[in-house]
GROMACS .gro file of C-alpha atoms in nm:
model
  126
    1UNK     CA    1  12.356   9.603  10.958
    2UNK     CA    2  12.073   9.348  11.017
    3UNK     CA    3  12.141   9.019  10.845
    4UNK     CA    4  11.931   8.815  11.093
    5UNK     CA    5  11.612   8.770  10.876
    6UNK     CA    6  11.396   8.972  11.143
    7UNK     CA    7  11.233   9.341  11.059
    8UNK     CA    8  11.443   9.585  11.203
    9UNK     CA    9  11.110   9.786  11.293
   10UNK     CA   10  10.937   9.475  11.502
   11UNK     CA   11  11.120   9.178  11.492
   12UNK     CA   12  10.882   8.987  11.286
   13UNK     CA   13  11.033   8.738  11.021
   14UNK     CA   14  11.149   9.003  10.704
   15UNK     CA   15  11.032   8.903  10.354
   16UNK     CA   16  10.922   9.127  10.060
   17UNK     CA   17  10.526   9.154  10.156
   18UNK     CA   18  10.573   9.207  10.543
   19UNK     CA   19  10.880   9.487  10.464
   20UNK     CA   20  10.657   9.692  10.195
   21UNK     CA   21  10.277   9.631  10.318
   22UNK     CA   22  10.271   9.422  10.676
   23UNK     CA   23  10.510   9.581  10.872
   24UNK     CA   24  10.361   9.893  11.067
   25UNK     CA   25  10.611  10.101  10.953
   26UNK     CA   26  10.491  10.032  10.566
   27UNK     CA   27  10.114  10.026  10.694
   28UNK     CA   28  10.184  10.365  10.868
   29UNK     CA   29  10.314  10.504  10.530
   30UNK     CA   30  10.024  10.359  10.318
   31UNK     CA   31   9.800  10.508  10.556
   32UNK     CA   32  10.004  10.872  10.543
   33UNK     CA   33   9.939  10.839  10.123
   34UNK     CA   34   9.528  10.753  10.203
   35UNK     CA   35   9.541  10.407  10.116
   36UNK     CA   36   9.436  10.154  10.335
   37UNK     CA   37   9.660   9.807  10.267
   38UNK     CA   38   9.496   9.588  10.493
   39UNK     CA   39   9.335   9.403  10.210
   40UNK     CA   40   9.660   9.433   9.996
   41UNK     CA   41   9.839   9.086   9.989
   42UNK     CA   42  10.087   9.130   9.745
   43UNK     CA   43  10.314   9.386   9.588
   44UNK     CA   44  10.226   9.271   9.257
   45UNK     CA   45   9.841   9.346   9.343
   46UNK     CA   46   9.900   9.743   9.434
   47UNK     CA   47   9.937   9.722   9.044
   48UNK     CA   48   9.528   9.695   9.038
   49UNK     CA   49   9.457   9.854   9.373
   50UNK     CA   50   9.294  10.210   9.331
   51UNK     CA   51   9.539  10.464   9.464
   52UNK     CA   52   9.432  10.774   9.632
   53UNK     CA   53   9.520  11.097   9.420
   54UNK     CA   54   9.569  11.247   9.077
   55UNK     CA   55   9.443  11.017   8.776
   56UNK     CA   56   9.656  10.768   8.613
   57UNK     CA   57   9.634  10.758   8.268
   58UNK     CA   58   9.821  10.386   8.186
   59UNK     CA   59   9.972  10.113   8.344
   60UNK     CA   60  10.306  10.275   8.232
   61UNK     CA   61  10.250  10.581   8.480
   62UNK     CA   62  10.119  10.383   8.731
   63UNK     CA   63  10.442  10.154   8.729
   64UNK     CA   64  10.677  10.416   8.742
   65UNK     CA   65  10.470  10.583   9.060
   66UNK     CA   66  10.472  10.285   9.241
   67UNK     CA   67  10.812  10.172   9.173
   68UNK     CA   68  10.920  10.520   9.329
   69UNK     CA   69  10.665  10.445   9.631
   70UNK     CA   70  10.837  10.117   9.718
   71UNK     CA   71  11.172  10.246   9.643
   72UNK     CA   72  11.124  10.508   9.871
   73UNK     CA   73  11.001  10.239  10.137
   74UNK     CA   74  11.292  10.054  10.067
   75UNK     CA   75  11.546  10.358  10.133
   76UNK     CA   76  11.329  10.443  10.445
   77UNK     CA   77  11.392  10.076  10.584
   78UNK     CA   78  11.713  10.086  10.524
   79UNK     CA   79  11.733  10.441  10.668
   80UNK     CA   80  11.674  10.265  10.968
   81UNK     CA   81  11.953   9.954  10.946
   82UNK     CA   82  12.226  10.121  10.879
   83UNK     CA   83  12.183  10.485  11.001
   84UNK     CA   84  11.928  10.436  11.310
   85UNK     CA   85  11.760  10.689  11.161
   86UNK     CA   86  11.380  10.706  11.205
   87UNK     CA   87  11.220  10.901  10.921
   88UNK     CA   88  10.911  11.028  10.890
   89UNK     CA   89  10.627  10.919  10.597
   90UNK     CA   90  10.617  11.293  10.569
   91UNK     CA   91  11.008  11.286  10.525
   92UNK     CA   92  10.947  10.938  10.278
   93UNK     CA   93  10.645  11.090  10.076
   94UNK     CA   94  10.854  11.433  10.009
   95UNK     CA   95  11.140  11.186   9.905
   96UNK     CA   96  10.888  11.028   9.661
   97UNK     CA   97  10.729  11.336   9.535
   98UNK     CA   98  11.109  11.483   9.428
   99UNK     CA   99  11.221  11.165   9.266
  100UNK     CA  100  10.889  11.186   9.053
  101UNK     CA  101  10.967  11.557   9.020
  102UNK     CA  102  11.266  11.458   8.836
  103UNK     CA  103  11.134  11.149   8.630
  104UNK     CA  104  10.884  11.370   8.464
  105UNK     CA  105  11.233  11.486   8.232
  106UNK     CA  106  11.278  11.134   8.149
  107UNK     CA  107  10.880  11.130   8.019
  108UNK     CA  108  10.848  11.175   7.591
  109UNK     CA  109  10.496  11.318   7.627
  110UNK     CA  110  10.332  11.612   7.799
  111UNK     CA  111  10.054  11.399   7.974
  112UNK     CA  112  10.311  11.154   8.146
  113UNK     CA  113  10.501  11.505   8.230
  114UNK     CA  114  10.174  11.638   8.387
  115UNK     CA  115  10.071  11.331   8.596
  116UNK     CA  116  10.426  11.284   8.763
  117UNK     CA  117  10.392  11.664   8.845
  118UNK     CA  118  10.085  11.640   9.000
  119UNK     CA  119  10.177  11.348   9.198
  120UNK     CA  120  10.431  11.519   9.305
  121UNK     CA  121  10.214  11.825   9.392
  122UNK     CA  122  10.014  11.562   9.538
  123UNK     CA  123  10.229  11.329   9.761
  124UNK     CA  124  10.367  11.683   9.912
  125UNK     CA  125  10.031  11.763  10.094
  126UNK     CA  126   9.988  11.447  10.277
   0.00000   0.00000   0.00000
């Protein structure tokens, strides 16, 4: 396990914005979804960036989509500590689109169903 401070990916120092939007392994993976987080300083500000794909109808939806995005960063990343396994975005953005797959059954109405599933449907082509 790496408990050094440094990326595992390119040695630079690890905090929370280089590991999910400075590191070229989270840049890669932005780029692999169509969005471009060059101009993206902070997690918090992917809140009010404008993502590439299917509407999103409230901040609710869009929470719950991004929270699976980074959590599926996060598992990649680690993938990579304590495995040495190098996965794909491909590989990550499937992971994404089944985990939203699922949430859609935790959803009370048919629109938040919908959007997951066409995330879903969406973050599968990429």
């Amino acid at each position: 396990a790496n408990n050094s401070g440094w990326c595992p990916a390119c040695a630079s120092p690890e905090n929370i914005p280089h590991l999910f939007l400075l590191c070229h392994r989270a840049q890669e993976f932005w780029s692999t979804l169509g969005l471009s987080v060059s101009s993206i300083t902070s997690i918090e500000s992917l809140w009010n960036a404008s993502l590439p794909g299917p509407s999103i109808p409230n901040q609710k939806l869009r929470s719950t989509i991004l929270t699976v995005i980074l959590w599926n960063i996060w598992k990649r990343r680690n993938a990579l500590v304590f495995r040495n396994e190098h996965e794909t975005c491909h590989v990550a953005l499937r992971c994404c689109a089944a985990d939203l797959y699922l949430w859609r059954h935790r959803m009370q109405n048919t629109q938040a169903k919908v959007c997951l599933e066409d995330w879903s449907t969406f973050l599968c082509n990429r």
